[in-house]
Amino acid sequence: MAETKVLVLVGSLRAASINRQLAELAVEAAPDGVDLRIFDGLGNLPFYNEDIDTEDVADSVRALREAAAGADATLVVTPEYNGSIPAVLKNAIDWLSRPFGNSALKDKPLAVIGAALGQYGGVWAHDETRKSFGIAGPRVVEDLKLSIPSKILDGAHPREHAEVTASVRDVVGKLAAEVG
């Protein structure tokens, strides 16, 4: 059986962010046959502007679109900034939505997870992210949800929490099962 390739997009640019750690945990906890790759170039994308979305698009945009085209599914791991989507992630959604109706993620399964400071773990941002991606082309798997209040981690890496590790592994496995 062919390996399932999952693109991982992290909505936080901080190197040691909890959401970066969750993405790393997803890579570590992936079931056999599932290969997750974290895309590290979101901070290099220019702000979306249709005037510069041409054949000579920036290398960072080309790299993002190629990573999306080469993936079978996408896992988005994001915090919540001021009750919504981090700008860097929204910008990536805008770049990935083009060409509209035929994007590199068209009809591919996508799930959104993450952690945030609030008591609900970023639910608002996760809902907004699913909504925006749903319009942009991928098939959002609405049943795959994981919003972690970061205070439960008590400063530890998410991999140190068995329940979080099991939940992340479960989401990744179910996302991979959606490929087909």
PDB file of N, CA and C in Angstrom, residues 72-107:
ATOM      1  N   ASP A  72      -1.545  14.167   0.006  1.00  0.00           N
ATOM      2  CA  ASP A  72      -2.832  13.489  -0.118  1.00  0.00           C
ATOM      3  C   ASP A  72      -3.875  14.102   0.809  1.00  0.00           C
ATOM      4  N   ALA A  73      -3.402  14.777   1.866  1.00  0.00           N
ATOM      5  CA  ALA A  73      -4.280  15.373   2.875  1.00  0.00           C
ATOM      6  C   ALA A  73      -3.512  16.490   3.565  1.00  0.00           C
ATOM      7  N   THR A  74      -4.229  17.296   4.347  1.00  0.00           N
ATOM      8  CA  THR A  74      -3.596  18.398   5.070  1.00  0.00           C
ATOM      9  C   THR A  74      -4.063  18.404   6.517  1.00  0.00           C
ATOM     10  N   LEU A  75      -3.102  18.595   7.420  1.00  0.00           N
ATOM     11  CA  LEU A  75      -3.389  18.797   8.835  1.00  0.00           C
ATOM     12  C   LEU A  75      -2.974  20.216   9.175  1.00  0.00           C
ATOM     13  N   VAL A  76      -3.918  21.010   9.662  1.00  0.00           N
ATOM     14  CA  VAL A  76      -3.639  22.378  10.063  1.00  0.00           C
ATOM     15  C   VAL A  76      -3.596  22.408  11.584  1.00  0.00           C
ATOM     16  N   VAL A  77      -2.512  22.965  12.127  1.00  0.00           N
ATOM     17  CA  VAL A  77      -2.321  23.048  13.574  1.00  0.00           C
ATOM     18  C   VAL A  77      -2.181  24.526  13.904  1.00  0.00           C
ATOM     19  N   THR A  78      -3.180  25.079  14.601  1.00  0.00           N
ATOM     20  CA  THR A  78      -3.165  26.530  14.764  1.00  0.00           C
ATOM     21  C   THR A  78      -3.631  26.997  16.131  1.00  0.00           C
ATOM     22  N   PRO A  79      -3.028  28.100  16.592  1.00  0.00           N
ATOM     23  CA  PRO A  79      -3.526  28.767  17.785  1.00  0.00           C
ATOM     24  C   PRO A  79      -4.702  29.672  17.411  1.00  0.00           C
ATOM     25  N   GLU A  80      -5.151  30.401  18.380  1.00  0.00           N
ATOM     26  CA  GLU A  80      -6.193  31.400  18.164  1.00  0.00           C
ATOM     27  C   GLU A  80      -5.598  32.750  18.523  1.00  0.00           C
ATOM     28  N   TYR A  81      -5.655  33.692  17.593  1.00  0.00           N
ATOM     29  CA  TYR A  81      -5.162  35.046  17.845  1.00  0.00           C
ATOM     30  C   TYR A  81      -6.352  35.989  17.875  1.00  0.00           C
ATOM     31  N   ASN A  82      -6.584  36.598  19.004  1.00  0.00           N
ATOM     32  CA  ASN A  82      -7.673  37.553  19.151  1.00  0.00           C
ATOM     33  C   ASN A  82      -9.005  36.990  18.676  1.00  0.00           C
ATOM     34  N   GLY A  83      -9.240  35.733  19.001  1.00  0.00           N
ATOM     35  CA  GLY A  83     -10.507  35.099  18.691  1.00  0.00           C
ATOM     36  C   GLY A  83     -10.659  34.615  17.264  1.00  0.00           C
ATOM     37  N   SER A  84      -9.560  34.592  16.498  1.00  0.00           N
ATOM     38  CA  SER A  84      -9.687  34.208  15.096  1.00  0.00           C
ATOM     39  C   SER A  84      -8.410  33.547  14.578  1.00  0.00           C
ATOM     40  N   ILE A  85      -8.315  33.479  13.265  1.00  0.00           N
ATOM     41  CA  ILE A  85      -7.209  32.829  12.566  1.00  0.00           C
ATOM     42  C   ILE A  85      -5.970  33.726  12.589  1.00  0.00           C
ATOM     43  N   PRO A  86      -4.786  33.169  12.852  1.00  0.00           N
ATOM     44  CA  PRO A  86      -3.561  33.957  12.708  1.00  0.00           C
ATOM     45  C   PRO A  86      -3.409  34.426  11.253  1.00  0.00           C
ATOM     46  N   ALA A  87      -2.911  35.622  11.075  1.00  0.00           N
ATOM     47  CA  ALA A  87      -2.788  36.210   9.738  1.00  0.00           C
ATOM     48  C   ALA A  87      -1.951  35.355   8.800  1.00  0.00           C
ATOM     49  N   VAL A  88      -0.882  34.762   9.307  1.00  0.00           N
ATOM     50  CA  VAL A  88      -0.011  33.963   8.441  1.00  0.00           C
ATOM     51  C   VAL A  88      -0.773  32.761   7.864  1.00  0.00           C
ATOM     52  N   LEU A  89      -1.683  32.192   8.643  1.00  0.00           N
ATOM     53  CA  LEU A  89      -2.463  31.055   8.151  1.00  0.00           C
ATOM     54  C   LEU A  89      -3.524  31.513   7.160  1.00  0.00           C
ATOM     55  N   LYS A  90      -4.184  32.615   7.442  1.00  0.00           N
ATOM     56  CA  LYS A  90      -5.189  33.132   6.515  1.00  0.00           C
ATOM     57  C   LYS A  90      -4.540  33.477   5.174  1.00  0.00           C
ATOM     58  N   ASN A  91      -3.342  34.027   5.216  1.00  0.00           N
ATOM     59  CA  ASN A  91      -2.627  34.343   3.990  1.00  0.00           C
ATOM     60  C   ASN A  91      -2.327  33.066   3.198  1.00  0.00           C
ATOM     61  N   ALA A  92      -1.926  32.015   3.885  1.00  0.00           N
ATOM     62  CA  ALA A  92      -1.665  30.732   3.210  1.00  0.00           C
ATOM     63  C   ALA A  92      -2.946  30.192   2.582  1.00  0.00           C
ATOM     64  N   ILE A  93      -4.056  30.318   3.280  1.00  0.00           N
ATOM     65  CA  ILE A  93      -5.342  29.878   2.728  1.00  0.00           C
ATOM     66  C   ILE A  93      -5.630  30.627   1.428  1.00  0.00           C
ATOM     67  N   ASP A  94      -5.402  31.931   1.438  1.00  0.00           N
ATOM     68  CA  ASP A  94      -5.662  32.733   0.243  1.00  0.00           C
ATOM     69  C   ASP A  94      -4.789  32.277  -0.929  1.00  0.00           C
ATOM     70  N   TRP A  95      -3.495  32.040  -0.686  1.00  0.00           N
ATOM     71  CA  TRP A  95      -2.616  31.567  -1.755  1.00  0.00           C
ATOM     72  C   TRP A  95      -3.031  30.178  -2.226  1.00  0.00           C
ATOM     73  N   LEU A  96      -3.423  29.311  -1.297  1.00  0.00           N
ATOM     74  CA  LEU A  96      -3.789  27.942  -1.660  1.00  0.00           C
ATOM     75  C   LEU A  96      -5.154  27.841  -2.329  1.00  0.00           C
ATOM     76  N   SER A  97      -5.948  28.899  -2.243  1.00  0.00           N
ATOM     77  CA  SER A  97      -7.285  28.858  -2.844  1.00  0.00           C
ATOM     78  C   SER A  97      -7.257  29.110  -4.348  1.00  0.00           C
ATOM     79  N   ARG A  98      -6.100  29.451  -4.874  1.00  0.00           N
ATOM     80  CA  ARG A  98      -5.982  29.793  -6.284  1.00  0.00           C
ATOM     81  C   ARG A  98      -5.239  28.722  -7.063  1.00  0.00           C
ATOM     82  N   PRO A  99      -5.548  28.496  -8.317  1.00  0.00           N
ATOM     83  CA  PRO A  99      -6.671  29.125  -9.004  1.00  0.00           C
ATOM     84  C   PRO A  99      -8.002  28.644  -8.425  1.00  0.00           C
ATOM     85  N   PHE A 100      -8.900  29.589  -8.236  1.00  0.00           N
ATOM     86  CA  PHE A 100     -10.170  29.295  -7.585  1.00  0.00           C
ATOM     87  C   PHE A 100     -10.898  28.194  -8.344  1.00  0.00           C
ATOM     88  N   GLY A 101     -11.377  27.230  -7.597  1.00  0.00           N
ATOM     89  CA  GLY A 101     -12.085  26.102  -8.184  1.00  0.00           C
ATOM     90  C   GLY A 101     -11.181  24.970  -8.636  1.00  0.00           C
ATOM     91  N   ASN A 102      -9.872  25.214  -8.635  1.00  0.00           N
ATOM     92  CA  ASN A 102      -8.929  24.186  -9.071  1.00  0.00           C
ATOM     93  C   ASN A 102      -7.614  24.291  -8.291  1.00  0.00           C
ATOM     94  N   SER A 103      -7.726  24.504  -6.991  1.00  0.00           N
ATOM     95  CA  SER A 103      -6.533  24.677  -6.172  1.00  0.00           C
ATOM     96  C   SER A 103      -5.804  23.359  -5.971  1.00  0.00           C
ATOM     97  N   ALA A 104      -4.583  23.442  -5.471  1.00  0.00           N
ATOM     98  CA  ALA A 104      -3.765  22.247  -5.234  1.00  0.00           C
ATOM     99  C   ALA A 104      -4.354  21.346  -4.155  1.00  0.00           C
ATOM    100  N   LEU A 105      -5.237  21.872  -3.335  1.00  0.00           N
ATOM    101  CA  LEU A 105      -5.866  21.080  -2.270  1.00  0.00           C
ATOM    102  C   LEU A 105      -7.282  20.628  -2.631  1.00  0.00           C
ATOM    103  N   LYS A 106      -7.716  20.901  -3.831  1.00  0.00           N
ATOM    104  CA  LYS A 106      -9.099  20.614  -4.219  1.00  0.00           C
ATOM    105  C   LYS A 106      -9.494  19.176  -3.885  1.00  0.00           C
ATOM    106  N   ASP A 107     -10.562  19.077  -3.106  1.00  0.00           N
ATOM    107  CA  ASP A 107     -11.190  17.814  -2.720  1.00  0.00           C
ATOM    108  C   ASP A 107     -10.326  16.905  -1.847  1.00  0.00           C
TER     109      ASP A 107
END
